Coordinates of C-alpha atoms (C1' of nucleotides) in Angstrom, one line a residue:
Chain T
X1 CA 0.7 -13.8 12.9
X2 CA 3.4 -11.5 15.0
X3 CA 6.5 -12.9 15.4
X4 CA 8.6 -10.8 18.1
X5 CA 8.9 -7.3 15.8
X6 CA 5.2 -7.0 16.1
X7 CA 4.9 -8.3 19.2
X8 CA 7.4 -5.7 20.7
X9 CA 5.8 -2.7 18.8
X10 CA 2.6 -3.7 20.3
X11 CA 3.7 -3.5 24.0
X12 CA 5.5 -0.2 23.3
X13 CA 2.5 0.6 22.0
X14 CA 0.3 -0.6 25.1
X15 CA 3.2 1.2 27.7
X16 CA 3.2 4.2 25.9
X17 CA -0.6 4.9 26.6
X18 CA -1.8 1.9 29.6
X19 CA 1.7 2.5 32.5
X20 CA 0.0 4.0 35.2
X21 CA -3.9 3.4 34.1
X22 CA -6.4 1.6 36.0
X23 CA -8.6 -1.2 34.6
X24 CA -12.1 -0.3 35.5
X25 CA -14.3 -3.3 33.7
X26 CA -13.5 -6.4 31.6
X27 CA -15.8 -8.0 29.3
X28 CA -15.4 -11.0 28.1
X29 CA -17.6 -12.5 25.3
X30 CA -16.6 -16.0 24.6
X31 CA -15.2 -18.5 27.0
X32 CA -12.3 -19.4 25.1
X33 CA -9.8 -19.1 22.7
X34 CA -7.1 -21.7 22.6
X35 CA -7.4 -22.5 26.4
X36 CA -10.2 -21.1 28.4
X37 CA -10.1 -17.3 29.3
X38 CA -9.9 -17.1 33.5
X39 CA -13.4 -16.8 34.4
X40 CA -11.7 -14.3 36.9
X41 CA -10.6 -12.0 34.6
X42 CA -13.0 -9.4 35.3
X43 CA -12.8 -9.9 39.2
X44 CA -9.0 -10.4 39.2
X45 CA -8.3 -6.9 37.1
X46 CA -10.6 -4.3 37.7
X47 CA -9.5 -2.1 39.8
X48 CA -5.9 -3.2 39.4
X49 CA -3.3 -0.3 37.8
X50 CA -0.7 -1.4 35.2
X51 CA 3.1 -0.7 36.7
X52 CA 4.7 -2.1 33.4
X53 CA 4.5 -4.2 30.3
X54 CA 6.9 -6.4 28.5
X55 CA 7.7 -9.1 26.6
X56 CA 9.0 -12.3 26.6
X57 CA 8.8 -14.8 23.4
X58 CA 5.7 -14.0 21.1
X59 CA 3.7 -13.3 24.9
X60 CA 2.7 -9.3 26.5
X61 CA 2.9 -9.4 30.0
X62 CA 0.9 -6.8 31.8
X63 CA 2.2 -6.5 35.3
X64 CA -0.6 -5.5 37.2
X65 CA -0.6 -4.1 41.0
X66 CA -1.4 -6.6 43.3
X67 CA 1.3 -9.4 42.2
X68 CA -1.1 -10.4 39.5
X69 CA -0.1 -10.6 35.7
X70 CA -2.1 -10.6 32.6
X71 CA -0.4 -13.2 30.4
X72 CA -1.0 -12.6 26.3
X73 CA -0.7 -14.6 23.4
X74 CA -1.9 -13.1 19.6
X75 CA -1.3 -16.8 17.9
X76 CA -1.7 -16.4 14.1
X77 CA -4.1 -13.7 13.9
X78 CA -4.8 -11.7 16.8
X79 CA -4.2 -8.5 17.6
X80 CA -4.8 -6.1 20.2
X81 CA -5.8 -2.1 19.5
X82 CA -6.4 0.5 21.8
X83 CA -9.1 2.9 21.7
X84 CA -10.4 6.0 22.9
X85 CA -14.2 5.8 23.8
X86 CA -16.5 3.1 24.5
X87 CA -17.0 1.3 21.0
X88 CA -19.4 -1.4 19.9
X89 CA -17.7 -4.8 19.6
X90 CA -17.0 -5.8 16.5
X91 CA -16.9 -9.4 15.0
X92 CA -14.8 -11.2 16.9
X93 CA -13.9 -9.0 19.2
X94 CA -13.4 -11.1 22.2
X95 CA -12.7 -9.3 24.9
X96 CA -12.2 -5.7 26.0
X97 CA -10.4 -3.8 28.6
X98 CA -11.6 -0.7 29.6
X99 CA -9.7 1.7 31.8
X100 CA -11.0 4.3 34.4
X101 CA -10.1 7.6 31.9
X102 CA -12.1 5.6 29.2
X103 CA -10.2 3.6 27.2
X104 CA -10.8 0.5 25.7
X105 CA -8.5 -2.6 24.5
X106 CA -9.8 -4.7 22.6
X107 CA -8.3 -8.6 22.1
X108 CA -9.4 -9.1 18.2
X109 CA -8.7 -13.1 16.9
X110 CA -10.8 -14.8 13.9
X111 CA -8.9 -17.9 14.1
X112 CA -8.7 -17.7 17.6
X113 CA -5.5 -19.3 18.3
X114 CA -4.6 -17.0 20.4
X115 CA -4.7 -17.0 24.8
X116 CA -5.1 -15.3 27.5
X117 CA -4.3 -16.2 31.3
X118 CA -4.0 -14.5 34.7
X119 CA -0.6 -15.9 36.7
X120 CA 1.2 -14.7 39.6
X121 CA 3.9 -12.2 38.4
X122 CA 6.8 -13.9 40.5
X123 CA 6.0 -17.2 39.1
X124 CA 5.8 -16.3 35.3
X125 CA 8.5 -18.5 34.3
X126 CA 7.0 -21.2 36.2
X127 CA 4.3 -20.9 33.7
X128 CA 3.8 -24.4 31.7
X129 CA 3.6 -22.0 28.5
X130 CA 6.8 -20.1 29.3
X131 CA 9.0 -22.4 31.0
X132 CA 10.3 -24.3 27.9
X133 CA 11.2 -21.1 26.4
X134 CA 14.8 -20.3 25.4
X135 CA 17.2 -17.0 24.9
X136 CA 15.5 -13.9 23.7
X137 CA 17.6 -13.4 20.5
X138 CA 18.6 -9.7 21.0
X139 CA 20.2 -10.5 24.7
X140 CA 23.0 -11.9 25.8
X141 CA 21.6 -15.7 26.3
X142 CA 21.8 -15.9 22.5
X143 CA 25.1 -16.0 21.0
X144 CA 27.0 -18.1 18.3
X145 CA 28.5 -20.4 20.5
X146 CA 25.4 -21.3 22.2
X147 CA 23.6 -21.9 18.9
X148 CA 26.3 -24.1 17.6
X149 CA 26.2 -26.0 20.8
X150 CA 21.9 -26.4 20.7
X151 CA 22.2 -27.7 16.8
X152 CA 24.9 -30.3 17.5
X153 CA 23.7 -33.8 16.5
X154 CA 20.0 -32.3 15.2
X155 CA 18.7 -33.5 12.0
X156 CA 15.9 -31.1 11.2
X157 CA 16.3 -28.3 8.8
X158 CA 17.9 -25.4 10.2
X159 CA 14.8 -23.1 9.6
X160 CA 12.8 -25.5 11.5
X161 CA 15.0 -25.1 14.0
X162 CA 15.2 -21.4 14.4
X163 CA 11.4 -21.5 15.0
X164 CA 11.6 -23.8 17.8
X165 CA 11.2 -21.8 20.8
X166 CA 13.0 -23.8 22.8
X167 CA 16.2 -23.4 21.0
X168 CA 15.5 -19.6 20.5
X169 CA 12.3 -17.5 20.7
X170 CA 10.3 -15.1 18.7
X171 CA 11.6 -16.1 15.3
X172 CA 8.4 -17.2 13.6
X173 CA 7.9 -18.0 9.8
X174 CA 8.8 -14.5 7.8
X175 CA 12.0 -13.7 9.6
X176 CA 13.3 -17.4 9.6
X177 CA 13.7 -17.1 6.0
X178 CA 14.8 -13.2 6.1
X179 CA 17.6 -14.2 8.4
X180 CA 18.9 -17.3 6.6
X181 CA 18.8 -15.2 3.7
X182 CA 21.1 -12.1 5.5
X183 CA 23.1 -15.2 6.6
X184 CA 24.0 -16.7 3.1
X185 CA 22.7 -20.0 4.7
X186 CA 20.3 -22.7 2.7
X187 CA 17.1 -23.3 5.1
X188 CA 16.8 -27.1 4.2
X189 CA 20.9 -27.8 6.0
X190 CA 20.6 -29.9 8.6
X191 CA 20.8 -27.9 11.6
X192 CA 23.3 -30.0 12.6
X193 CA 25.6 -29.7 9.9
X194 CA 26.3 -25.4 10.4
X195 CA 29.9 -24.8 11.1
X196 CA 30.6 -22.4 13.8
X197 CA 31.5 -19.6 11.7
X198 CA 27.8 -20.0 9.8
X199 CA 26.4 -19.8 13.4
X200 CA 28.9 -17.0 14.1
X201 CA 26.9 -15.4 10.7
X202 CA 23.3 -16.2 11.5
X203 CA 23.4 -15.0 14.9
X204 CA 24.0 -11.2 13.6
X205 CA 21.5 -11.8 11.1
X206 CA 18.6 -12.5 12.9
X207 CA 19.2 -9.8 15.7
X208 CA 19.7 -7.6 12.7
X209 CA 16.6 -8.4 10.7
X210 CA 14.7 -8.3 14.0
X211 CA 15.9 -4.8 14.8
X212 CA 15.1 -3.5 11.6
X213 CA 11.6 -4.8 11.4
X214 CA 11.1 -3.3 14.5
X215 CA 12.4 -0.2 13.9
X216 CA 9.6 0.0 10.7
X217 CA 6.8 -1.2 13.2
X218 CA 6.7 -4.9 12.5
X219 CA 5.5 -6.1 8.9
X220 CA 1.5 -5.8 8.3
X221 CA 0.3 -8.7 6.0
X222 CA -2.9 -8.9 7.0
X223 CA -4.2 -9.1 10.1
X224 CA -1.3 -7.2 11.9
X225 CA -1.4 -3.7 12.7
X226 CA 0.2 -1.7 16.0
X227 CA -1.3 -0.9 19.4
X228 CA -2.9 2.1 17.5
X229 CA -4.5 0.8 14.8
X230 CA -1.2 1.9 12.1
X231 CA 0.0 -0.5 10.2
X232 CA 3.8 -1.4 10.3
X233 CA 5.9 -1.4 7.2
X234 CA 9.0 -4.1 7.0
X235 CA 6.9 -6.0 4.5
X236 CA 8.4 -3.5 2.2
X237 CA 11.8 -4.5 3.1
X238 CA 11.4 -8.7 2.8
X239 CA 14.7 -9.8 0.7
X240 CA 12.8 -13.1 0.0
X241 CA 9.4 -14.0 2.1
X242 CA 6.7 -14.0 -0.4
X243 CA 9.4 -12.8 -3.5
X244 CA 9.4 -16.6 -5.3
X245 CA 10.4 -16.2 -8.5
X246 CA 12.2 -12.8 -8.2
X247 CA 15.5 -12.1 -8.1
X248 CA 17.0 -11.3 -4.9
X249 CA 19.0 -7.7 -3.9
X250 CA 22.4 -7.9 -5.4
X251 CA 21.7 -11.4 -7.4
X252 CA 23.3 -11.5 -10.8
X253 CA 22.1 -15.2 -11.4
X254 CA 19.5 -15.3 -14.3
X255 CA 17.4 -18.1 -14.0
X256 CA 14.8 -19.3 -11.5
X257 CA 15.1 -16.0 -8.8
X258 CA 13.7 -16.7 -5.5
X259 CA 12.3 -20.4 -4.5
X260 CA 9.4 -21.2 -2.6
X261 CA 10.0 -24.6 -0.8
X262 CA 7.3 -26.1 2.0
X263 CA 9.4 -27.5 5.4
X264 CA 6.9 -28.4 7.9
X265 CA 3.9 -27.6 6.5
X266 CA 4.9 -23.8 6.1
X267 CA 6.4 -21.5 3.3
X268 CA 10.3 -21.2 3.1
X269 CA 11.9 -18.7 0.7
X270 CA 15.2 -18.5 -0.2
X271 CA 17.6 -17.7 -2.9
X272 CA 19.2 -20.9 -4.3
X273 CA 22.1 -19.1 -6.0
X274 CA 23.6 -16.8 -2.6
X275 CA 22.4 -19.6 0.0
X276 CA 24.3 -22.5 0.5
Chain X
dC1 C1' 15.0 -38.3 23.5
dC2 C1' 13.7 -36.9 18.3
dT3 C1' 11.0 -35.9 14.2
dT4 C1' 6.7 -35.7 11.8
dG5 C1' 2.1 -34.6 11.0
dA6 C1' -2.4 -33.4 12.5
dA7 C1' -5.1 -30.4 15.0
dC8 C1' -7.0 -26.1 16.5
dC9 C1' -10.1 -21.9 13.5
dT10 C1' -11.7 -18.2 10.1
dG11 C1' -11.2 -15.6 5.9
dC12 C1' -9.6 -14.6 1.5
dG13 C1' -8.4 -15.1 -3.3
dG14 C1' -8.2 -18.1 -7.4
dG15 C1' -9.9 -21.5 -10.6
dC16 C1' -13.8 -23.8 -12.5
Chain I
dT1 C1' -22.8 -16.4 -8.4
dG2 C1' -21.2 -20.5 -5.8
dC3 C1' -18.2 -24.2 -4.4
dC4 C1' -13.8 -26.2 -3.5
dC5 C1' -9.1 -25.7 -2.8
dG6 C1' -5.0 -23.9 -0.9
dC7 C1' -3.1 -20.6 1.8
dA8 C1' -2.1 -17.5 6.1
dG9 C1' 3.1 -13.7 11.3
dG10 C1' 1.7 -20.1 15.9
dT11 C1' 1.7 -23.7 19.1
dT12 C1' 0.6 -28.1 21.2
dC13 C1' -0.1 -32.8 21.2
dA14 C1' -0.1 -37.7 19.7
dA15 C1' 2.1 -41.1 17.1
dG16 C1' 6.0 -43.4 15.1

DNA sequence: CCTTGAACCTGCGGGC
DNA sequence: TGCCCGCAGGTTCAAG
């Protein structure tokens, strides 16, 4: 479900009301999601105060005292709200975090594709899930000329490569298209075949549409919704994800609108007339 | 190395 | 109403 927008508003979300709390109890209900949850969790965090929380990819890190992080993952359909009070667990509600002034966090995940691990907070790039990852989009590691370079020689469709993590992170499935789109570009090119100038065009586009969407929160579809239970609101502002058939913003072409094309597996929208 | 497809799960909405 | 199908913000792994 969150691609980097969400993910981000979440741990703003989290640091705005956990920096400086104390984990008092962890209860965990199944014994795991996509990999095991630590049997340790409960040992290994309670007690433990949070000195920060960030991001990297589509993963929350919260640093914990003690050199120990608590290493997050929401896959397709998790999320994680904070509460006041000391609620009854809901349906899959799989595990909770309470802190000493009586909070609780809850980890929420039907499809459970989601993961949780405990890893030493000096090693965290070490870790066999983060180590492959490359250049945060909105840094400096990600620029045009380091895209062009990645895509040289590749034959997969560009939007397939702008969700491999290991060419860039946290572009998942909505903002693949939404960028392409902002970028004029056709998601089935070859990734291989974009000139420098289209990289030097779909670079600014995704940082852009990333920006935006989390300026407005993220984009709630369905399961998504912020640290504190609000729901964010770039689904409003898709130019194309989930539009087939309409006509794009600014479009003067009058037949066919938007088109809904499958590459691997998943949904690609674009605008056949603007993208090229 | 690269690319493709299946696998992991639950829930929802649509068609019959 | 019930059943079956396709579909859903992700990632990993095996096979070719």
């Amino acid at each position: 479900m969150p691609e980097l927008p969400e993910v981000e508003t979440i741990c703003r979300g989290l640091a705005k009301a956990l920096i400086g709390k104390t984990f008092c109890r962890v209860t965990r209900r199944r014994k795991d999601l996509r990999f095991p949850i630590p049997a340790r969790l409960d040992k290994e965090v309670a007690g433990r105060t949070i000195l920060s929380i960030t991001r990297r990819a589509k993963y929350i890190m919260l640093h914990l005292e003690g050199g120990m992080t608590l290493l997050l993952h929401l896959g397709m359909s998790g999320r994680l709200v904070l509460e006041r009070g000391h609620k009854t667990p809901e349906k899959h509600d799989h595990i909770l975090f309470y802190t000493s002034c009586g909070q609780c966090l809850r980890f929420n995940d039907p499809r459970r594709f989601g993961m949780v691990d405990l890893y030493a907070t000096d090693k965290l790039e070490q870790h066999r899930l983060l180590r492959h990852l490359g250049p945060e989009p909105l840094q400096k590691g990600f620029s045009p000329r380091i895209l062009h370079s990645a895509l040289q020689g590749k034959k997969q469709a560009i939007k397939l490569a702008l969700m491999d993590q290991r060419l860039v992170v946290g572009v998942g499935n909505i903002y693949a298209s939404e960028a392409l789109f902002l970028a004029r570009i056709n998601p089935a090119r070859d990734a291989g075949s974009l000139s420098h100038a289209e990289c030097a065009r779909l670079v600014p586009a995704i940082r852009r549409v990333l920006r935006k969407a989390i300026a407005a929160g993220g984009s709630s579809l369905r399961d998504y919704v912020q640290a504190d239970g609000a729901l964010g609101h770039f689904q409003n502002s898709f130019a194309v994800y989930g539009r087939t058939g309409e006509r794009c913003r600014g479009c003067t072409c009058k037949t066919g609108g938007i088109r809904r094309i499958v590459q691997g597996g998943r949904a690609t929208f674009y605008c056949p007339h603007r993208q090229k």
